[in-house]
Amino acid sequence: MELSQLETFLAVAEERSFSRAAVRMHRTQPAISQVIRKLEASLGETLFDRAARDGSLTASGELLRDYAQRLLALRREASSALDELKSLERGRLQLAANEYTCMYLLPAIDEFRRQFPEVGISVHRMLASRIAEELSLRTFEIGVTSFRLDPEKFRTIAVYNDSLAFIVSPRHRLAKAARVSINDLGKENFIAHNVTSPLRRKVIEAFQRYRTPLNMGIDLPTIEAIKCFVAMGNGVALVPHLTIAHELDAGELVRVIVDELEFKRVLRLVHRRQATLSYAGRAFLRTVRDMAQKHGPPYYYHVERAG
């Protein structure tokens, strides 16, 4: 049973005539009759009362008409939904980021929602180390990382230049210093993030290289908690600059330059190299590209080569 057969069946039932149905469907009457005969043969039921001159339906025909109308209505609904998806009047964009990289997504999502308010957005929070696996499992469409994934499997787009920031409270003894040396930090109490990362290892190695003690007396689970604790005067910290813009503007935290710890970080959008992105996914990448062109550094848009 094909939808085209059901269309012909309903045309005959509604017109109550094979000939009028043929005119309506721009086909010949024998062609219409042949479609109905094939449909009846496939169902093993007679659908029209051939003895009646008004194209009356049999009991089986009456039953099928209801289902045929519902099936064709579903086809129209599906077609309409696909059109809406294509025109970004519906759909859901699935993204993934950790606590830090989510801060990059916020202005991009804000811009995207202004253009496409009907598209829903879900941001999955997860460890950056899991993003490659979850992308492969198709849990989400696009992830954000601060490192490059396997270029043979994933397409990466560099979108933001960030740096590591040394922060203190406005009342701290170093708050008035524009620049200090790593050797000046040997007696400071560092508030650390309890999630290990390549960047944390680089910091530890830097202190070792300059023969300076690194006192990480407190580990906290989120960057937000670290910022609050430093603002309260309980120590110092190294956090991504992206995460402290509000606190710096409000005077709640002070950034002090430490040349030996000026580590740069590149944030990247990443998706499976063989993936066919959804209409929403492609529109989001266009939004990110346009945002980079509009604002300039630290935002940019550079598709990294596989080789």
Short mmCIF file of C-alpha atoms in Angstrom, two decimals:
data_model
loop_
_atom_site.label_atom_id
_atom_site.label_comp_id
_atom_site.label_asym_id
_atom_site.label_seq_id
_atom_site.Cartn_x
_atom_site.Cartn_y
_atom_site.Cartn_z
CA MET A 1 0.00 0.00 0.00
CA GLU A 2 1.56 3.25 -1.18
CA LEU A 3 0.65 6.81 -0.29
CA SER A 4 0.10 7.60 -3.97
CA GLN A 5 -2.49 4.80 -4.10
CA LEU A 6 -4.23 6.25 -1.06
CA GLU A 7 -4.28 9.68 -2.71
CA THR A 8 -6.03 8.19 -5.73
CA PHE A 9 -8.42 6.24 -3.50
CA LEU A 10 -9.44 9.39 -1.62
CA ALA A 11 -9.85 11.36 -4.84
CA VAL A 12 -12.34 8.76 -6.14
CA ALA A 13 -14.12 8.62 -2.77
CA GLU A 14 -14.40 12.41 -2.52
CA GLU A 15 -15.42 12.92 -6.16
CA ARG A 16 -17.70 9.85 -6.04
CA SER A 17 -16.62 9.19 -9.61
CA PHE A 18 -13.65 7.57 -11.33
CA SER A 19 -13.89 10.00 -14.23
CA ARG A 20 -14.01 13.14 -12.07
CA ALA A 21 -11.13 11.80 -10.00
CA ALA A 22 -9.14 11.35 -13.22
CA VAL A 23 -9.76 14.99 -14.19
CA ARG A 24 -8.76 16.16 -10.72
CA MET A 25 -5.53 14.17 -10.77
CA HIS A 26 -4.74 14.94 -14.44
CA ARG A 27 -4.76 11.27 -15.36
CA THR A 28 -6.87 9.03 -17.56
CA GLN A 29 -9.81 7.10 -16.16
CA PRO A 30 -8.24 3.69 -17.04
CA ALA A 31 -5.11 4.71 -15.09
CA ILE A 32 -7.22 5.61 -12.06
CA SER A 33 -9.12 2.31 -12.30
CA GLN A 34 -5.86 0.36 -12.51
CA VAL A 35 -4.50 2.03 -9.34
CA ILE A 36 -7.67 1.16 -7.44
CA ARG A 37 -7.61 -2.46 -8.67
CA LYS A 38 -3.96 -2.82 -7.50
CA LEU A 39 -4.82 -1.32 -4.12
CA GLU A 40 -7.78 -3.68 -3.69
CA ALA A 41 -5.64 -6.65 -4.72
CA SER A 42 -2.92 -5.77 -2.21
CA LEU A 43 -5.49 -5.43 0.57
CA GLY A 44 -7.65 -8.39 -0.49
CA GLU A 45 -10.73 -6.20 -0.13
CA THR A 46 -13.21 -4.49 -2.45
CA LEU A 47 -13.28 -0.79 -1.68
CA PHE A 48 -15.96 0.54 -4.04
CA ASP A 49 -19.44 -0.80 -4.71
CA ARG A 50 -19.26 -1.34 -8.47
CA ALA A 51 -23.02 -1.89 -8.66
CA ALA A 52 -23.71 1.64 -7.43
CA ARG A 53 -23.47 4.44 -9.93
CA ASP A 54 -22.31 7.07 -7.39
CA GLY A 55 -18.96 5.56 -6.40
CA SER A 56 -20.15 4.42 -3.01
CA LEU A 57 -17.63 2.89 -0.63
CA THR A 58 -17.96 -0.57 0.80
CA ALA A 59 -17.57 -1.11 4.55
CA SER A 60 -13.89 -1.81 3.94
CA GLY A 61 -13.62 1.36 1.89
CA GLU A 62 -15.21 3.42 4.66
CA LEU A 63 -12.73 2.02 7.15
CA LEU A 64 -9.74 2.68 4.89
CA ARG A 65 -10.84 6.25 4.14
CA ASP A 66 -10.35 7.29 7.76
CA TYR A 67 -6.85 5.81 7.90
CA ALA A 68 -5.94 7.20 4.49
CA GLN A 69 -6.92 10.72 5.54
CA ARG A 70 -4.84 10.43 8.70
CA LEU A 71 -1.80 9.03 6.85
CA LEU A 72 -1.86 11.77 4.21
CA ALA A 73 -2.35 14.39 6.92
CA LEU A 74 0.76 13.00 8.65
CA ARG A 75 2.68 13.26 5.40
CA ARG A 76 1.67 16.91 5.05
CA GLU A 77 2.63 17.53 8.67
CA ALA A 78 6.01 15.87 8.19
CA SER A 79 6.65 17.87 5.02
CA SER A 80 5.67 21.09 6.78
CA ALA A 81 7.91 20.24 9.76
CA LEU A 82 10.85 19.61 7.45
CA ASP A 83 10.24 22.94 5.72
CA GLU A 84 10.15 24.66 9.12
CA LEU A 85 13.36 22.89 10.10
CA LYS A 86 15.03 24.07 6.92
CA SER A 87 13.85 27.64 7.45
CA LEU A 88 14.90 27.45 11.12
CA GLU A 89 11.38 27.90 12.45
CA ARG A 90 11.83 24.85 14.64
CA GLY A 91 14.51 22.36 15.71
CA ARG A 92 16.98 22.01 18.58
CA LEU A 93 20.70 22.67 18.58
CA GLN A 94 22.71 20.29 20.77
CA LEU A 95 26.02 21.68 22.09
CA ALA A 96 28.55 20.55 24.70
CA ALA A 97 30.99 22.52 26.84
CA ASN A 98 32.64 22.46 30.23
CA GLU A 99 32.18 25.19 32.85
CA TYR A 100 34.87 27.38 31.33
CA THR A 101 34.18 27.05 27.61
CA CYS A 102 30.46 27.57 28.23
CA MET A 103 31.32 31.22 28.90
CA TYR A 104 32.36 31.56 25.25
CA LEU A 105 29.07 30.07 24.10
CA LEU A 106 26.87 32.58 25.91
CA PRO A 107 27.34 35.56 23.56
CA ALA A 108 27.20 33.24 20.53
CA ILE A 109 23.93 31.70 21.74
CA ASP A 110 22.56 35.16 22.49
CA GLU A 111 23.24 36.27 18.93
CA PHE A 112 21.88 33.04 17.47
CA ARG A 113 18.63 33.30 19.45
CA ARG A 114 18.09 36.85 18.24
CA GLN A 115 18.12 35.56 14.67
CA PHE A 116 16.37 32.22 15.19
CA PRO A 117 14.15 32.45 18.29
CA GLU A 118 12.15 29.33 17.38
CA VAL A 119 15.18 27.01 17.56
CA GLY A 120 15.74 25.44 20.97
CA ILE A 121 19.26 25.04 22.37
CA SER A 122 20.61 22.45 24.79
CA VAL A 123 24.11 22.84 26.23
CA HIS A 124 25.41 19.60 27.75
CA ARG A 125 27.94 20.22 30.51
CA MET A 126 30.74 17.67 30.52
CA LEU A 127 34.45 17.27 31.01
CA ALA A 128 36.43 18.35 27.97
CA SER A 129 38.14 14.95 27.95
CA ARG A 130 34.78 13.28 27.20
CA ILE A 131 33.72 15.50 24.32
CA ALA A 132 35.40 13.44 21.58
CA GLU A 133 33.71 10.24 22.77
CA GLU A 134 30.29 11.86 23.09
CA LEU A 135 30.60 13.47 19.66
CA SER A 136 31.29 10.02 18.21
CA LEU A 137 28.20 8.69 20.00
CA ARG A 138 26.19 11.58 18.48
CA THR A 139 25.04 12.73 21.92
CA PHE A 140 25.34 16.30 20.61
CA GLU A 141 26.32 18.03 17.41
CA ILE A 142 29.01 20.59 18.24
CA GLY A 143 31.41 20.78 21.18
CA VAL A 144 33.76 23.44 22.54
CA THR A 145 37.29 22.54 23.61
CA SER A 146 40.50 24.36 24.53
CA PHE A 147 42.62 21.78 22.72
CA ARG A 148 42.55 20.17 19.30
CA LEU A 149 40.97 16.76 18.80
CA ASP A 150 42.10 14.12 16.28
CA PRO A 151 42.03 16.01 12.95
CA GLU A 152 41.34 12.81 11.03
CA LYS A 153 38.06 12.32 12.90
CA PHE A 154 37.02 15.83 13.86
CA ARG A 155 36.77 19.19 12.14
CA THR A 156 37.94 22.03 14.38
CA ILE A 157 37.35 25.76 14.06
CA ALA A 158 39.44 28.12 16.19
CA VAL A 159 37.07 30.81 17.45
CA TYR A 160 38.55 32.58 20.49
CA ASN A 161 41.96 33.55 21.90
CA ASP A 162 42.08 33.46 25.68
CA SER A 163 44.83 33.64 28.29
CA LEU A 164 45.46 32.53 31.83
CA ALA A 165 44.86 35.30 34.39
CA PHE A 166 46.40 35.68 37.84
CA ILE A 167 43.74 37.20 40.10
CA VAL A 168 43.71 38.65 43.61
CA SER A 169 41.18 40.52 45.73
CA PRO A 170 41.32 44.36 45.64
CA ARG A 171 42.64 44.24 49.23
CA HIS A 172 45.54 41.91 48.46
CA ARG A 173 49.10 43.20 48.78
CA LEU A 174 49.71 42.65 45.04
CA ALA A 175 46.52 44.38 43.88
CA LYS A 176 48.34 47.67 43.21
CA ALA A 177 51.12 46.00 41.22
CA ALA A 178 50.76 46.11 37.46
CA ARG A 179 53.20 43.25 36.96
CA VAL A 180 54.97 40.73 39.21
CA SER A 181 57.40 37.85 38.75
CA ILE A 182 56.55 34.23 39.36
CA ASN A 183 59.24 34.32 42.07
CA ASP A 184 57.05 36.76 44.02
CA LEU A 185 54.33 34.13 44.37
CA GLY A 186 56.12 31.50 46.41
CA LYS A 187 54.33 32.41 49.65
CA GLU A 188 50.86 32.84 48.17
CA ASN A 189 48.00 30.45 48.89
CA PHE A 190 46.58 29.34 45.54
CA ILE A 191 42.92 28.37 45.23
CA ALA A 192 42.93 25.60 42.62
CA HIS A 193 40.35 23.85 40.48
CA ASN A 194 40.07 20.20 41.50
CA VAL A 195 39.74 18.99 37.90
CA THR A 196 43.12 18.08 36.48
CA SER A 197 43.96 19.49 33.05
CA PRO A 198 46.93 20.02 30.69
CA LEU A 199 46.95 23.68 31.70
CA ARG A 200 47.26 22.82 35.40
CA ARG A 201 50.28 20.65 34.54
CA LYS A 202 51.85 23.56 32.63
CA VAL A 203 51.45 25.82 35.64
CA ILE A 204 53.04 23.27 37.97
CA GLU A 205 55.93 22.81 35.55
CA ALA A 206 56.42 26.59 35.33
CA PHE A 207 56.77 26.92 39.11
CA GLN A 208 59.21 24.00 39.12
CA ARG A 209 61.23 25.55 36.29
CA TYR A 210 61.59 28.83 38.20
CA ARG A 211 62.28 26.99 41.47
CA THR A 212 59.33 28.63 43.18
CA PRO A 213 57.02 26.84 45.66
CA LEU A 214 53.42 26.41 44.49
CA ASN A 215 51.13 26.22 47.50
CA MET A 216 47.74 24.89 46.45
CA GLY A 217 46.10 24.78 49.85
CA ILE A 218 42.49 24.67 48.68
CA ASP A 219 40.81 22.83 45.82
CA LEU A 220 37.33 23.92 44.75
CA PRO A 221 34.97 22.28 42.23
CA THR A 222 34.04 25.29 40.06
CA ILE A 223 35.63 28.42 38.67
CA GLU A 224 32.72 30.42 40.09
CA ALA A 225 33.56 29.20 43.60
CA ILE A 226 37.25 29.99 43.07
CA LYS A 227 36.48 33.55 42.00
CA CYS A 228 34.20 34.13 44.99
CA PHE A 229 36.74 32.73 47.44
CA VAL A 230 39.53 34.91 46.03
CA ALA A 231 37.27 37.98 46.15
CA MET A 232 36.69 37.22 49.85
CA GLY A 233 40.43 37.52 50.42
CA ASN A 234 41.24 33.86 50.99
CA GLY A 235 44.05 33.48 48.49
CA VAL A 236 44.99 33.95 44.83
CA ALA A 237 44.17 31.97 41.71
CA LEU A 238 44.90 31.37 38.06
CA VAL A 239 41.74 31.27 35.93
CA PRO A 240 40.86 31.81 32.26
CA HIS A 241 40.53 35.52 31.50
CA LEU A 242 37.24 34.83 29.73
CA THR A 243 35.61 33.93 33.04
CA ILE A 244 36.42 37.12 34.97
CA ALA A 245 35.30 39.98 32.71
CA HIS A 246 32.34 40.89 34.92
CA GLU A 247 34.33 40.78 38.18
CA LEU A 248 37.11 42.95 36.74
CA ASP A 249 34.62 45.55 35.52
CA ALA A 250 32.86 45.54 38.91
CA GLY A 251 36.13 45.87 40.81
CA GLU A 252 35.54 42.62 42.69
CA LEU A 253 38.79 41.12 41.43
CA VAL A 254 42.10 42.48 40.16
CA ARG A 255 44.23 40.92 37.47
CA VAL A 256 47.99 41.16 37.87
CA ILE A 257 50.29 40.30 34.97
CA VAL A 258 52.79 37.47 35.58
CA ASP A 259 54.96 37.18 32.46
CA GLU A 260 56.07 33.64 33.23
CA LEU A 261 52.44 32.50 33.42
CA GLU A 262 51.09 34.21 30.30
CA PHE A 263 49.76 31.01 28.77
CA LYS A 264 47.50 31.41 25.74
CA ARG A 265 44.49 29.21 25.10
CA VAL A 266 42.63 28.76 21.84
CA LEU A 267 38.98 27.79 22.07
CA ARG A 268 37.64 25.64 19.27
CA LEU A 269 34.27 24.53 17.99
CA VAL A 270 34.44 20.87 16.97
CA HIS A 271 32.21 18.38 15.19
CA ARG A 272 32.62 15.00 13.53
CA ARG A 273 34.43 15.40 10.22
CA GLN A 274 32.01 13.09 8.40
CA ALA A 275 28.90 14.57 10.04
CA THR A 276 26.17 16.29 8.07
CA LEU A 277 25.30 19.18 10.33
CA SER A 278 21.68 20.10 10.88
CA TYR A 279 20.30 23.34 9.48
CA ALA A 280 20.52 24.76 13.00
CA GLY A 281 24.13 23.59 13.36
CA ARG A 282 25.18 25.23 10.11
CA ALA A 283 23.34 28.43 11.03
CA PHE A 284 25.13 28.48 14.40
CA LEU A 285 28.53 28.29 12.70
CA ARG A 286 27.52 31.16 10.42
CA THR A 287 26.52 33.15 13.50
CA VAL A 288 29.92 32.49 15.09
CA ARG A 289 31.72 33.53 11.89
CA ASP A 290 29.67 36.73 11.62
CA MET A 291 30.28 37.51 15.29
CA ALA A 292 34.04 37.20 14.75
CA GLN A 293 33.90 39.54 11.76
CA LYS A 294 31.81 42.03 13.73
CA HIS A 295 33.80 42.13 16.97
CA GLY A 296 37.30 41.12 15.93
CA PRO A 297 39.90 39.83 18.45
CA PRO A 298 39.74 37.96 20.74
CA TYR A 299 36.95 36.47 18.57
CA TYR A 300 37.94 34.98 15.24
CA TYR A 301 36.99 32.15 12.90
CA HIS A 302 39.65 29.88 11.46
CA VAL A 303 38.97 26.39 10.11
CA GLU A 304 42.01 24.32 11.00
CA ARG A 305 43.50 22.04 8.37
CA ALA A 306 43.40 18.27 8.80
CA GLY A 307 47.08 17.82 8.00
#
